[in-house]
């Protein structure tokens, strides 16, 4: 029942997105613009600075993710559908998981575009350790989406939600960003520092577990009314 | 607490008046000299900041699951004091670091932790002020997440930094410096408890006032 509800919420979000493609396209274009802006700062005489690629990749993901989170819940607010969703005789936790999966899916698409883009533009051998990079991206994205979905949902009623979301989200995701950037940097070294990357994947996995557990607990008391 | 408030104010005042004397009489630390004296102020503030963040996290968790308004008042007061003592820590820290390390700021685990913790406490206050309806629960969730985040920030910053090792000065207190240090700590602790009690009282009265306004509008 839980899984079915979560998948239903996810299917609803995907169906809306497939029709309008608004959030997907704006998020992708925003991520690409981020990369362009960073290129201006971190490329010197045609050569990117050492370790710049990992940072650019993760910051682009974080910025684009924040934008996508805001837009997803803005849509629910506009059509007053969040209330309907919460009134539905379904477990709140399942609704949260469905929403979170939607964000993870969206960010996965964005990453599928960002990774090759950063690899090409910043001469970074990102595909040398494709499996480990995928694991790192998955663990980081899930952690980010876990906190982000909860905070974005809580902020739906706040007037200042546009600016409050990044203010709350960035300090909270500091360990995720450090793990992602450092883990990617370890993979980009030659030779790649595999134990270090695996250590970061493990840490990100632990963060995911704690954050998702806490979010499942807090979503219920926070979203009442 | 109300009965103790007056006497404690006197105790705090006396302690704060005597602390400079004790600090001045303490011997100079051999390598750092005079700048080390800021420690009597800086380190206790840091410890109080941690304590206050802990109080805020626990009170928020209680509020979130038990709906106890008193816990919310304590969380609010503790968050404000975390931001206040955090500000003291990150202002006095660089003042000392400039003399001792030659740089204003170093991304050392403890520095980064204080910075992140301070940012989270300030964002809590922002949520409470500009969060709109339901901001009390939003803030409580934020505080719970912030508390859960502490070990992860610590581990990640630690590993990140040890990739680029740098010598850091770890102060080990000689016995003669220990007395003034703990004296300062307890002076600041008493001050913290007083501020917390006063702020909780204020928050409670604000809540009562809100209720009275609502009752007045309804009647």
Short mmCIF file of C-alpha atoms in Angstrom, two decimals:
data_model
loop_
_atom_site.label_atom_id
_atom_site.label_comp_id
_atom_site.label_asym_id
_atom_site.label_seq_id
_atom_site.Cartn_x
_atom_site.Cartn_y
_atom_site.Cartn_z
CA UNK A 1 0.00 0.00 0.00
CA UNK A 2 2.79 2.35 1.00
CA UNK A 3 4.79 1.66 -2.14
CA UNK A 4 1.71 1.90 -4.32
CA UNK A 5 0.77 5.32 -2.93
CA UNK A 6 4.32 6.59 -3.37
CA UNK A 7 4.43 5.33 -6.95
CA UNK A 8 1.03 6.90 -7.65
CA UNK A 9 2.26 10.29 -6.48
CA UNK A 10 5.37 9.82 -8.60
CA UNK A 11 3.29 8.81 -11.61
CA UNK A 12 1.11 11.87 -11.22
CA UNK A 13 4.15 14.18 -11.15
CA UNK A 14 5.76 12.44 -14.11
CA UNK A 15 2.51 12.61 -16.11
CA UNK A 16 2.20 16.36 -15.52
CA UNK A 17 5.84 16.87 -16.36
CA UNK A 18 5.71 14.79 -19.54
CA UNK A 19 2.83 16.98 -20.74
CA UNK A 20 4.25 20.40 -19.94
CA UNK A 21 8.01 19.68 -19.65
CA UNK A 22 8.24 23.07 -17.96
CA UNK A 23 10.30 22.12 -14.91
CA UNK A 24 12.56 19.74 -16.82
CA UNK A 25 13.50 22.23 -19.50
CA UNK A 26 13.98 25.17 -17.15
CA UNK A 27 16.09 23.06 -14.78
CA UNK A 28 18.29 21.75 -17.58
CA UNK A 29 18.82 25.18 -19.08
CA UNK A 30 19.56 26.61 -15.66
CA UNK A 31 22.15 23.90 -14.99
CA UNK A 32 23.85 24.61 -18.31
CA UNK A 33 23.89 28.35 -17.53
CA UNK A 34 25.52 27.57 -14.19
CA UNK A 35 28.28 25.64 -15.94
CA UNK A 36 28.86 28.58 -18.27
CA UNK A 37 29.14 31.03 -15.38
CA UNK A 38 31.61 28.76 -13.58
CA UNK A 39 33.66 28.35 -16.73
CA UNK A 40 34.23 32.10 -16.69
CA UNK A 41 35.55 31.94 -13.13
CA UNK A 42 37.58 28.73 -13.24
CA UNK A 43 39.16 28.56 -16.67
CA UNK A 44 42.51 30.23 -17.08
CA UNK A 45 44.09 30.53 -20.55
CA UNK A 46 41.87 27.79 -21.93
CA UNK A 47 42.74 25.32 -19.19
CA UNK A 48 40.39 24.69 -16.24
CA UNK A 49 41.88 24.94 -12.77
CA UNK A 50 42.80 21.67 -11.04
CA UNK A 51 39.83 20.05 -9.28
CA UNK A 52 37.42 22.65 -10.69
CA UNK A 53 35.32 20.09 -12.59
CA UNK A 54 34.10 18.23 -9.50
CA UNK A 55 33.04 21.43 -7.77
CA UNK A 56 31.31 22.78 -10.87
CA UNK A 57 29.38 19.54 -11.37
CA UNK A 58 28.09 19.40 -7.81
CA UNK A 59 27.31 23.09 -7.45
CA UNK A 60 25.37 22.98 -10.73
CA UNK A 61 23.41 20.00 -9.39
CA UNK A 62 22.71 21.72 -6.08
CA UNK A 63 21.58 24.99 -7.71
CA UNK A 64 19.45 23.27 -10.32
CA UNK A 65 18.00 21.00 -7.64
CA UNK A 66 16.99 23.96 -5.48
CA UNK A 67 15.25 25.54 -8.46
CA UNK A 68 13.44 22.31 -9.32
CA UNK A 69 12.29 21.82 -5.72
CA UNK A 70 10.83 25.30 -5.61
CA UNK A 71 9.06 24.87 -8.94
CA UNK A 72 7.59 21.46 -8.10
CA UNK A 73 5.85 22.73 -5.00
CA UNK A 74 4.94 26.03 -6.62
CA UNK A 75 2.87 24.04 -9.08
CA UNK A 76 1.09 22.22 -6.25
CA UNK A 77 0.41 25.52 -4.55
CA UNK A 78 -0.95 27.28 -7.65
CA UNK A 79 -3.58 24.69 -8.30
CA UNK A 80 -4.27 24.15 -4.58
CA UNK A 81 -3.56 20.47 -5.14
CA UNK A 82 -1.23 20.06 -2.17
CA UNK A 83 -4.20 20.32 0.15
CA UNK A 84 -6.03 17.70 -1.87
CA UNK A 85 -2.96 15.50 -1.74
CA UNK A 86 -2.73 15.83 2.03
CA UNK A 87 -6.47 15.26 2.47
CA UNK A 88 -6.27 12.02 0.53
CA UNK A 89 -6.66 8.92 2.74
CA UNK A 90 -3.03 7.97 2.23
CA UNK A 91 -0.06 7.88 4.53
CA UNK A 92 1.81 11.19 4.63
CA UNK A 93 5.11 9.38 4.51
CA UNK A 94 4.13 7.74 1.23
CA UNK A 95 3.26 11.13 -0.27
CA UNK A 96 6.63 12.41 0.84
CA UNK A 97 8.45 9.45 -0.72
CA UNK A 98 6.56 9.88 -3.99
CA UNK A 99 7.47 13.58 -4.13
CA UNK A 100 11.08 12.80 -3.29
CA UNK A 101 11.33 10.15 -6.02
CA UNK A 102 10.06 12.73 -8.51
CA UNK A 103 12.87 15.11 -7.56
CA UNK A 104 15.46 12.32 -7.71
CA UNK A 105 14.24 11.35 -11.17
CA UNK A 106 14.35 14.93 -12.40
CA UNK A 107 17.87 15.43 -11.03
CA UNK A 108 18.99 12.14 -12.57
CA UNK A 109 17.96 13.48 -15.97
CA UNK A 110 19.79 16.74 -15.25
CA UNK A 111 22.90 14.79 -14.20
CA UNK A 112 22.76 12.70 -17.38
CA UNK A 113 23.20 15.97 -19.24
CA UNK A 114 25.59 17.67 -16.81
CA UNK A 115 28.16 14.89 -16.45
CA UNK A 116 29.08 14.62 -20.16
CA UNK A 117 28.93 18.40 -20.46
CA UNK A 118 31.38 18.96 -17.59
CA UNK A 119 33.56 16.09 -18.82
CA UNK A 120 33.86 17.67 -22.26
CA UNK A 121 34.12 21.32 -21.28
CA UNK A 122 36.59 20.86 -18.41
CA UNK A 123 38.68 17.95 -19.79
CA UNK A 124 37.67 15.79 -16.81
CA UNK A 125 37.85 11.98 -17.22
CA UNK A 126 34.48 11.53 -15.49
CA UNK A 127 33.68 8.29 -17.30
CA UNK A 128 36.88 6.52 -16.29
CA UNK A 129 35.17 5.21 -13.13
CA UNK A 130 31.58 5.36 -14.36
CA UNK A 131 30.09 2.92 -11.83
CA UNK A 132 31.59 4.63 -8.79
CA UNK A 133 30.65 8.06 -10.09
CA UNK A 134 27.08 6.85 -10.62
CA UNK A 135 26.98 5.52 -7.06
CA UNK A 136 28.35 8.80 -5.72
CA UNK A 137 25.83 10.85 -7.72
CA UNK A 138 22.95 8.60 -6.65
CA UNK A 139 23.87 8.76 -2.96
CA UNK A 140 24.37 12.54 -3.04
CA UNK A 141 21.21 13.22 -5.02
CA UNK A 142 19.04 11.09 -2.74
CA UNK A 143 20.36 12.87 0.36
CA UNK A 144 19.83 16.27 -1.21
CA UNK A 145 16.33 15.36 -2.36
CA UNK A 146 15.46 13.93 1.07
CA UNK A 147 16.09 17.22 2.91
CA UNK A 148 15.05 19.38 -0.02
CA UNK A 149 11.64 17.78 -0.47
CA UNK A 150 10.85 18.11 3.23
CA UNK A 151 11.92 21.76 3.44
CA UNK A 152 10.25 22.74 0.17
CA UNK A 153 7.00 21.11 1.30
CA UNK A 154 7.16 22.89 4.65
CA UNK A 155 7.83 26.23 3.00
CA UNK A 156 4.89 26.04 0.60
CA UNK A 157 2.79 28.35 2.75
CA UNK A 158 5.56 30.83 3.50
CA UNK A 159 5.61 34.07 1.57
CA UNK A 160 9.41 34.13 1.46
CA UNK A 161 9.82 30.53 0.23
CA UNK A 162 11.93 31.44 -2.82
CA UNK A 163 14.76 32.79 -0.73
CA UNK A 164 14.18 30.67 2.37
CA UNK A 165 14.68 27.35 0.59
CA UNK A 166 18.35 27.92 -0.33
CA UNK A 167 19.02 29.57 3.03
CA UNK A 168 17.84 26.44 4.83
CA UNK A 169 19.09 23.91 2.35
CA UNK A 170 22.70 24.96 1.75
CA UNK A 171 24.01 24.83 5.34
CA UNK A 172 22.12 21.58 5.86
CA UNK A 173 23.63 19.92 2.79
CA UNK A 174 27.24 20.90 3.59
CA UNK A 175 28.33 17.30 4.31
CA UNK A 176 26.63 16.06 1.14
CA UNK A 177 28.42 18.65 -0.96
CA UNK A 178 31.78 17.94 0.67
CA UNK A 179 31.25 14.21 0.13
CA UNK A 180 30.21 14.66 -3.48
CA UNK A 181 32.94 17.09 -4.45
CA UNK A 182 35.73 15.26 -2.59
CA UNK A 183 34.58 11.86 -3.82
CA UNK A 184 34.47 13.07 -7.42
CA UNK A 185 37.88 14.70 -7.03
CA UNK A 186 39.26 11.38 -5.76
CA UNK A 187 37.88 9.67 -8.88
CA UNK A 188 39.35 12.31 -11.18
CA UNK A 189 42.87 11.95 -9.84
CA UNK A 190 45.29 9.88 -11.85
CA UNK A 191 45.47 7.22 -10.68
CA UNK A 192 42.01 7.38 -9.13
CA UNK A 193 41.90 7.19 -5.34
CA UNK A 194 39.31 4.41 -5.14
CA UNK A 195 39.31 3.72 -1.35
CA UNK A 196 38.72 7.42 -0.72
CA UNK A 197 35.81 7.50 -3.19
CA UNK A 198 34.28 4.39 -1.62
CA UNK A 199 34.63 5.96 1.83
CA UNK A 200 32.69 9.03 0.64
CA UNK A 201 30.00 6.88 -0.96
CA UNK A 202 29.63 5.11 2.39
CA UNK A 203 29.35 8.39 4.27
CA UNK A 204 26.78 9.72 1.80
CA UNK A 205 24.83 6.48 2.20
CA UNK A 206 24.80 6.94 5.97
CA UNK A 207 23.59 10.53 5.54
CA UNK A 208 20.83 9.30 3.21
CA UNK A 209 19.60 6.79 5.76
CA UNK A 210 19.56 9.31 8.62
CA UNK A 211 17.97 12.09 6.57
CA UNK A 212 15.26 9.90 5.05
CA UNK A 213 14.39 8.39 8.43
CA UNK A 214 14.18 11.83 10.03
CA UNK A 215 12.16 13.22 7.12
CA UNK A 216 9.66 10.35 7.30
CA UNK A 217 9.25 11.10 10.99
CA UNK A 218 8.96 14.85 10.69
CA UNK A 219 6.82 15.04 7.54
CA UNK A 220 3.72 13.88 9.40
CA UNK A 221 3.75 16.37 12.33
CA UNK A 222 4.97 19.21 10.12
CA UNK A 223 2.38 18.89 7.37
CA UNK A 224 -0.71 18.75 9.57
CA UNK A 225 -3.39 21.48 9.22
CA UNK B 1 13.94 29.99 38.31
CA UNK B 2 12.06 33.19 39.08
CA UNK B 3 13.22 33.17 42.72
CA UNK B 4 16.79 32.46 41.69
CA UNK B 5 16.86 35.08 38.93
CA UNK B 6 17.76 38.07 41.12
CA UNK B 7 20.55 36.38 43.10
CA UNK B 8 21.97 34.87 39.93
CA UNK B 9 22.15 38.29 38.30
CA UNK B 10 24.26 39.43 41.25
CA UNK B 11 26.47 36.33 40.99
CA UNK B 12 26.98 36.86 37.26
CA UNK B 13 27.78 40.55 37.77
CA UNK B 14 30.36 39.77 40.45
CA UNK B 15 31.91 37.00 38.37
CA UNK B 16 32.16 39.20 35.29
CA UNK B 17 33.67 41.99 37.36
CA UNK B 18 36.29 39.68 38.88
CA UNK B 19 37.08 37.70 35.71
CA UNK B 20 39.36 40.40 34.18
CA UNK B 21 41.40 40.45 37.42
CA UNK B 22 41.89 36.71 37.30
CA UNK B 23 42.70 36.76 33.62
CA UNK B 24 45.22 39.55 34.09
CA UNK B 25 46.91 37.68 36.95
CA UNK B 26 47.18 34.42 35.03
CA UNK B 27 50.67 33.85 33.60
CA UNK B 28 51.36 34.56 29.94
CA UNK B 29 51.25 31.56 27.68
CA UNK B 30 54.84 31.00 26.50
CA UNK B 31 54.44 31.12 22.71
CA UNK B 32 51.37 33.28 22.20
CA UNK B 33 51.72 35.84 24.96
CA UNK B 34 48.98 38.39 25.34
CA UNK B 35 46.74 37.21 22.48
CA UNK B 36 46.11 33.95 24.30
CA UNK B 37 43.99 35.89 26.83
CA UNK B 38 41.11 36.04 24.35
CA UNK B 39 40.72 32.31 25.00
CA UNK B 40 39.09 32.98 28.35
CA UNK B 41 36.30 34.57 26.37
CA UNK B 42 36.37 32.69 23.11
CA UNK B 43 36.45 29.05 24.20
CA UNK B 44 33.71 29.30 26.87
CA UNK B 45 31.50 31.09 24.34
CA UNK B 46 32.09 28.22 21.92
CA UNK B 47 31.17 25.66 24.56
CA UNK B 48 28.02 27.60 25.45
CA UNK B 49 27.14 27.81 21.76
CA UNK B 50 27.30 24.02 21.50
CA UNK B 51 25.28 23.61 24.68
CA UNK B 52 22.68 26.05 23.42
CA UNK B 53 22.42 24.31 20.03
CA UNK B 54 21.92 21.03 21.88
CA UNK B 55 19.18 22.55 24.05
CA UNK B 56 17.49 23.92 20.93
CA UNK B 57 17.64 20.55 19.13
CA UNK B 58 16.21 18.59 22.06
CA UNK B 59 13.49 21.16 22.78
CA UNK B 60 12.53 21.21 19.09
CA UNK B 61 12.25 17.43 18.94
CA UNK B 62 10.01 17.48 22.03
CA UNK B 63 7.87 20.21 20.50
CA UNK B 64 7.57 18.44 17.17
CA UNK B 65 6.31 15.16 18.58
CA UNK B 66 4.68 16.24 21.84
CA UNK B 67 3.26 19.65 20.85
CA UNK B 68 4.38 21.14 24.13
CA UNK B 69 4.38 24.96 23.78
CA UNK B 70 6.87 25.36 26.62
CA UNK B 71 9.40 23.34 24.60
CA UNK B 72 8.86 25.68 21.67
CA UNK B 73 9.59 28.72 23.83
CA UNK B 74 12.82 27.12 25.05
CA UNK B 75 13.83 26.19 21.48
CA UNK B 76 13.25 29.74 20.28
CA UNK B 77 15.25 31.25 23.16
CA UNK B 78 18.07 28.73 22.76
CA UNK B 79 18.28 29.33 19.01
CA UNK B 80 18.63 33.06 19.53
CA UNK B 81 21.37 32.53 22.09
CA UNK B 82 23.14 30.04 19.80
CA UNK B 83 23.26 32.72 17.14
CA UNK B 84 24.49 35.29 19.69
CA UNK B 85 27.26 33.16 21.19
CA UNK B 86 28.10 31.84 17.73
CA UNK B 87 28.66 35.37 16.58
CA UNK B 88 30.98 35.99 19.55
CA UNK B 89 32.89 32.82 18.67
CA UNK B 90 33.38 33.59 14.99
CA UNK B 91 34.38 37.19 15.70
CA UNK B 92 36.85 36.47 18.51
CA UNK B 93 38.28 33.39 16.75
CA UNK B 94 39.79 35.17 13.74
CA UNK B 95 41.11 37.95 16.01
CA UNK B 96 43.16 35.32 17.78
CA UNK B 97 44.00 33.30 14.66
CA UNK B 98 45.49 36.32 12.93
CA UNK B 99 48.10 36.60 15.68
CA UNK B 100 48.65 32.90 16.39
CA UNK B 101 48.40 31.36 12.91
CA UNK B 102 49.06 34.46 10.80
CA UNK B 103 45.75 34.03 8.99
CA UNK B 104 42.24 35.20 9.79
CA UNK B 105 40.49 32.02 8.86
CA UNK B 106 41.41 28.40 8.33
CA UNK B 107 38.92 25.75 7.13
CA UNK B 108 39.73 23.63 10.11
CA UNK B 109 36.97 21.20 11.25
CA UNK B 110 36.05 23.20 14.31
CA UNK B 111 35.98 26.51 12.47
CA UNK B 112 33.86 25.10 9.68
CA UNK B 113 31.55 23.45 12.21
CA UNK B 114 31.01 26.70 14.10
CA UNK B 115 30.37 28.51 10.84
CA UNK B 116 27.82 25.94 9.60
CA UNK B 117 26.20 25.73 13.04
CA UNK B 118 25.92 29.49 13.25
CA UNK B 119 24.39 29.65 9.75
CA UNK B 120 21.81 27.01 10.70
CA UNK B 121 20.89 28.86 13.90
CA UNK B 122 20.50 32.12 11.98
CA UNK B 123 18.39 30.38 9.32
CA UNK B 124 16.23 29.05 12.17
CA UNK B 125 15.65 32.61 13.34
CA UNK B 126 14.84 33.65 9.76
CA UNK B 127 12.29 30.86 9.51
CA UNK B 128 10.66 31.91 12.75
CA UNK B 129 10.55 35.54 11.67
CA UNK B 130 9.64 35.30 7.98
CA UNK B 131 8.34 31.73 7.69
CA UNK B 132 4.67 32.66 7.89
CA UNK B 133 2.02 30.33 9.31
CA UNK B 134 3.34 27.06 10.70
CA UNK B 135 6.84 28.44 11.04
CA UNK B 136 7.11 27.03 14.57
CA UNK B 137 6.97 23.46 13.27
CA UNK B 138 9.15 24.30 10.30
CA UNK B 139 11.76 25.71 12.64
CA UNK B 140 11.52 22.67 14.89
CA UNK B 141 12.13 20.32 11.94
CA UNK B 142 15.08 22.47 10.88
CA UNK B 143 16.59 22.28 14.36
CA UNK B 144 16.16 18.50 14.50
CA UNK B 145 17.88 18.13 11.14
CA UNK B 146 20.59 20.55 12.17
CA UNK B 147 21.31 18.48 15.28
CA UNK B 148 21.40 15.24 13.28
CA UNK B 149 23.72 16.90 10.80
CA UNK B 150 26.44 17.73 13.35
CA UNK B 151 28.34 14.40 13.25
CA UNK B 152 28.24 14.31 9.45
CA UNK B 153 29.60 17.83 9.13
CA UNK B 154 32.32 16.93 11.60
CA UNK B 155 33.37 13.72 9.83
CA UNK B 156 33.22 15.18 6.34
CA UNK B 157 35.16 18.33 7.19
CA UNK B 158 37.69 16.28 9.11
CA UNK B 159 38.42 13.99 6.17
CA UNK B 160 38.33 16.84 3.68
CA UNK B 161 40.87 18.78 5.71
CA UNK B 162 43.23 15.93 6.45
CA UNK B 163 43.71 15.61 2.70
CA UNK B 164 45.60 18.89 2.98
CA UNK B 165 47.25 18.66 6.38
CA UNK B 166 48.25 21.83 8.10
CA UNK B 167 49.76 22.31 11.50
CA UNK B 168 47.31 23.68 13.96
CA UNK B 169 47.87 24.90 17.45
CA UNK B 170 46.11 22.70 19.94
CA UNK B 171 46.03 24.58 23.20
CA UNK B 172 46.83 22.41 26.19
CA UNK B 173 46.09 24.29 29.33
CA UNK B 174 48.80 24.46 32.00
CA UNK B 175 47.40 24.33 35.56
CA UNK B 176 47.85 28.05 36.20
CA UNK B 177 45.73 28.95 33.19
CA UNK B 178 43.07 26.40 34.04
CA UNK B 179 41.60 28.31 37.01
CA UNK B 180 40.79 31.53 35.17
CA UNK B 181 39.53 29.53 32.21
CA UNK B 182 36.93 27.58 34.16
CA UNK B 183 36.04 30.72 36.10
CA UNK B 184 35.30 32.47 32.81
CA UNK B 185 33.38 29.46 31.62
CA UNK B 186 31.10 29.44 34.63
CA UNK B 187 30.63 33.22 34.45
CA UNK B 188 29.45 32.87 30.87
CA UNK B 189 27.36 29.81 31.74
CA UNK B 190 25.51 31.75 34.43
CA UNK B 191 24.99 34.58 31.97
CA UNK B 192 23.65 32.10 29.44
CA UNK B 193 21.17 30.60 31.91
CA UNK B 194 19.98 34.08 32.86
CA UNK B 195 19.53 35.13 29.25
CA UNK B 196 17.76 31.86 28.45
CA UNK B 197 15.37 32.25 31.38
CA UNK B 198 14.63 35.86 30.49
CA UNK B 199 14.06 35.03 26.84
CA UNK B 200 11.81 32.05 27.61
CA UNK B 201 9.79 34.29 29.91
CA UNK B 202 9.46 36.88 27.15
CA UNK B 203 8.43 34.23 24.63
CA UNK B 204 5.82 32.86 27.00
CA UNK B 205 4.35 36.32 27.52
CA UNK B 206 4.32 36.93 23.80
CA UNK B 207 2.39 33.69 23.29
CA UNK B 208 -0.07 34.65 26.05
CA UNK B 209 -0.53 38.06 24.45
CA UNK B 210 -1.24 36.43 21.07
CA UNK B 211 -3.84 34.19 22.66
CA UNK B 212 -5.49 37.17 24.33
CA UNK B 213 -5.63 39.06 21.03
CA UNK B 214 -7.23 36.05 19.35
CA UNK B 215 -9.76 35.69 22.18
CA UNK B 216 -10.57 39.39 21.94
CA UNK B 217 -11.13 39.18 18.18
CA UNK B 218 -13.39 36.17 18.55
CA UNK B 219 -15.59 37.65 21.26
#
